[in-house]
């Protein structure tokens, strides 16, 4: 049904009263939290909750910790606003920029990094969309535009097509990416009409956002297949969240379910230092352990890059388990996924040696 998604939006849970009653939470508590960052949950996503405080529940139902713990945390930890030359554009890297085109999302994640803006139409305003397009047109170094928000797929098809077709008409823009959590929160929105529009503007990529294997329902998998069938390469960005996906078994299941749904895991983010999200943060070694528990143990295609977006706005920094134990001009000492040690011999440094190509050797040490 083409219109099922409109019904989902219309029937979304938006009031503290509805949640208080359904999950038996003190109304006063959710009320004050919802004033800080609003509630919105599609009936579809709500139906995935099996019990109170499960990984689906935690992502969208307000928790009183949101207003309790606030030390050391920031509204804009990544200093995106500093790197915003015009409204709605974040231009931090040399050849690509973020273009915030929608203030709303199908549901609101309690851990949202951009909660200072998301849900507020005065902070991510449609008014500035044409200015954003103009900025991209004037900046010939931009070859990659990432549509974000909020969620770009919450826009009307007409406005979305206006944005995408205008950007596609700019000669120096090579690729367009859409960042969206709609396939997770509102998969019904991935209609053939939407997909037929999107596929006119290739090369177009999409990064979706799934955090838990229970989110890959048959409906979501079908929506992802539709996007993949339209030739849109799909990536996934997950956030490492305490109590949601911070154990190796859940993470492996999530990554395997994604790849099975034709989505290539792209980033696993360390939770940012955003106000009201302290209760979701894990230690950094938890994330490194996640990668250690994936690499080698399952398909390399299912292993994302674990990154921290540098506080203060330095960009994404990848963190990798320590597989290199030591290195000099002669030798690199390596440790594999099982913890076994290997030695890789570096090529000879001397010049002029006649055609003596050394055969590289891997020597297992102490096996
Ligand atoms: C994440 C991000 C990008 C895209 O980074 P990639 O590593 O190319 O995916 C671009 N601009 C900003 C501001 C970002 O935060
Ligand atoms: S979908 Fe993305 S932008 Fe929207 S609330 Fe969740 S994390 Fe924030």
PDB file of N, CA and C in Angstrom, residues 239-247 251 268-273 277-290 306 308:
ATOM      1  N   UNK A 239      25.358   3.405  15.827  1.00  0.00           N
ATOM      2  CA  UNK A 239      25.970   4.048  16.989  1.00  0.00           C
ATOM      3  C   UNK A 239      26.120   2.972  18.058  1.00  0.00           C
ATOM      4  N   UNK A 240      27.297   2.913  18.663  1.00  0.00           N
ATOM      5  CA  UNK A 240      27.521   1.964  19.748  1.00  0.00           C
ATOM      6  C   UNK A 240      26.812   2.498  20.996  1.00  0.00           C
ATOM      7  N   UNK A 241      25.842   1.738  21.494  1.00  0.00           N
ATOM      8  CA  UNK A 241      24.981   2.245  22.570  1.00  0.00           C
ATOM      9  C   UNK A 241      24.901   1.252  23.719  1.00  0.00           C
ATOM     10  N   UNK A 242      25.127   1.765  24.912  1.00  0.00           N
ATOM     11  CA  UNK A 242      25.074   0.909  26.094  1.00  0.00           C
ATOM     12  C   UNK A 242      23.673   0.324  26.260  1.00  0.00           C
ATOM     13  N   UNK A 243      23.621  -0.966  26.468  1.00  0.00           N
ATOM     14  CA  UNK A 243      22.330  -1.625  26.698  1.00  0.00           C
ATOM     15  C   UNK A 243      21.543  -1.889  25.420  1.00  0.00           C
ATOM     16  N   UNK A 244      22.098  -1.465  24.281  1.00  0.00           N
ATOM     17  CA  UNK A 244      21.399  -1.679  23.012  1.00  0.00           C
ATOM     18  C   UNK A 244      22.172  -2.678  22.141  1.00  0.00           C
ATOM     19  N   UNK A 245      23.448  -2.373  21.915  1.00  0.00           N
ATOM     20  CA  UNK A 245      24.225  -3.223  21.003  1.00  0.00           C
ATOM     21  C   UNK A 245      25.676  -3.365  21.460  1.00  0.00           C
ATOM     22  N   UNK A 246      25.939  -3.154  22.759  1.00  0.00           N
ATOM     23  CA  UNK A 246      27.332  -3.137  23.212  1.00  0.00           C
ATOM     24  C   UNK A 246      27.832  -4.509  23.658  1.00  0.00           C
ATOM     25  N   UNK A 247      27.383  -5.558  22.976  1.00  0.00           N
ATOM     26  CA  UNK A 247      28.022  -6.844  23.233  1.00  0.00           C
ATOM     27  C   UNK A 247      28.297  -7.541  21.906  1.00  0.00           C
ATOM     28  N   UNK A 251      26.259  -7.432  18.180  1.00  0.00           N
ATOM     29  CA  UNK A 251      26.899  -6.682  17.100  1.00  0.00           C
ATOM     30  C   UNK A 251      27.119  -7.584  15.885  1.00  0.00           C
ATOM     31  N   UNK A 268      30.761   2.336  12.547  1.00  0.00           N
ATOM     32  CA  UNK A 268      30.222   2.126  13.890  1.00  0.00           C
ATOM     33  C   UNK A 268      30.757   3.305  14.687  1.00  0.00           C
ATOM     34  N   UNK A 269      29.860   4.137  15.187  1.00  0.00           N
ATOM     35  CA  UNK A 269      30.286   5.354  15.873  1.00  0.00           C
ATOM     36  C   UNK A 269      30.385   5.166  17.379  1.00  0.00           C
ATOM     37  N   UNK A 270      31.470   5.633  17.956  1.00  0.00           N
ATOM     38  CA  UNK A 270      31.510   5.843  19.390  1.00  0.00           C
ATOM     39  C   UNK A 270      30.486   6.953  19.682  1.00  0.00           C
ATOM     40  N   UNK A 271      29.678   6.782  20.747  1.00  0.00           N
ATOM     41  CA  UNK A 271      28.655   7.792  21.057  1.00  0.00           C
ATOM     42  C   UNK A 271      29.333   9.142  21.313  1.00  0.00           C
ATOM     43  N   UNK A 272      28.790  10.191  20.721  1.00  0.00           N
ATOM     44  CA  UNK A 272      29.350  11.533  20.894  1.00  0.00           C
ATOM     45  C   UNK A 272      29.045  12.059  22.292  1.00  0.00           C
ATOM     46  N   UNK A 273      29.783  13.114  22.680  1.00  0.00           N
ATOM     47  CA  UNK A 273      29.592  13.687  24.022  1.00  0.00           C
ATOM     48  C   UNK A 273      28.462  14.714  24.011  1.00  0.00           C
ATOM     49  N   UNK A 277      22.822  12.368  26.893  1.00  0.00           N
ATOM     50  CA  UNK A 277      23.005  11.030  26.322  1.00  0.00           C
ATOM     51  C   UNK A 277      24.056  10.216  27.082  1.00  0.00           C
ATOM     52  N   UNK A 278      24.460  10.724  28.252  1.00  0.00           N
ATOM     53  CA  UNK A 278      25.526  10.063  29.028  1.00  0.00           C
ATOM     54  C   UNK A 278      25.221   8.580  29.276  1.00  0.00           C
ATOM     55  N   UNK A 279      23.954   8.278  29.534  1.00  0.00           N
ATOM     56  CA  UNK A 279      23.595   6.892  29.868  1.00  0.00           C
ATOM     57  C   UNK A 279      23.746   5.926  28.695  1.00  0.00           C
ATOM     58  N   UNK A 280      23.990   6.455  27.496  1.00  0.00           N
ATOM     59  CA  UNK A 280      24.186   5.585  26.332  1.00  0.00           C
ATOM     60  C   UNK A 280      25.666   5.342  26.040  1.00  0.00           C
ATOM     61  N   UNK A 281      26.547   6.114  26.690  1.00  0.00           N
ATOM     62  CA  UNK A 281      27.956   6.032  26.286  1.00  0.00           C
ATOM     63  C   UNK A 281      28.647   4.799  26.873  1.00  0.00           C
ATOM     64  N   UNK A 282      29.466   4.160  26.049  1.00  0.00           N
ATOM     65  CA  UNK A 282      30.287   3.032  26.503  1.00  0.00           C
ATOM     66  C   UNK A 282      31.733   3.533  26.556  1.00  0.00           C
ATOM     67  N   UNK A 283      32.620   2.723  27.118  1.00  0.00           N
ATOM     68  CA  UNK A 283      34.038   3.090  27.034  1.00  0.00           C
ATOM     69  C   UNK A 283      34.498   2.861  25.597  1.00  0.00           C
ATOM     70  N   UNK A 284      35.619   3.497  25.246  1.00  0.00           N
ATOM     71  CA  UNK A 284      36.138   3.353  23.885  1.00  0.00           C
ATOM     72  C   UNK A 284      36.617   1.921  23.645  1.00  0.00           C
ATOM     73  N   UNK A 285      37.174   1.254  24.684  1.00  0.00           N
ATOM     74  CA  UNK A 285      37.617  -0.129  24.402  1.00  0.00           C
ATOM     75  C   UNK A 285      36.467  -1.050  24.076  1.00  0.00           C
ATOM     76  N   UNK A 286      35.264  -0.744  24.521  1.00  0.00           N
ATOM     77  CA  UNK A 286      34.134  -1.593  24.135  1.00  0.00           C
ATOM     78  C   UNK A 286      34.030  -1.630  22.617  1.00  0.00           C
ATOM     79  N   UNK A 287      34.174  -0.472  21.979  1.00  0.00           N
ATOM     80  CA  UNK A 287      34.081  -0.408  20.518  1.00  0.00           C
ATOM     81  C   UNK A 287      35.220  -1.167  19.847  1.00  0.00           C
ATOM     82  N   UNK A 288      36.429  -1.010  20.390  1.00  0.00           N
ATOM     83  CA  UNK A 288      37.573  -1.720  19.801  1.00  0.00           C
ATOM     84  C   UNK A 288      37.359  -3.231  19.943  1.00  0.00           C
ATOM     85  N   UNK A 289      36.808  -3.647  21.054  1.00  0.00           N
ATOM     86  CA  UNK A 289      36.514  -5.070  21.251  1.00  0.00           C
ATOM     87  C   UNK A 289      35.477  -5.574  20.247  1.00  0.00           C
ATOM     88  N   UNK A 290      34.523  -4.705  19.895  1.00  0.00           N
ATOM     89  CA  UNK A 290      33.512  -5.090  18.896  1.00  0.00           C
ATOM     90  C   UNK A 290      34.207  -5.427  17.576  1.00  0.00           C
ATOM     91  N   UNK A 306      35.249   1.420  12.960  1.00  0.00           N
ATOM     92  CA  UNK A 306      34.867   2.018  14.245  1.00  0.00           C
ATOM     93  C   UNK A 306      35.498   3.406  14.305  1.00  0.00           C
ATOM     94  N   UNK A 308      35.567   7.581  16.037  1.00  0.00           N
ATOM     95  CA  UNK A 308      35.145   8.625  16.976  1.00  0.00           C
ATOM     96  C   UNK A 308      35.131   9.914  16.192  1.00  0.00           C
TER      97      UNK A 308
END
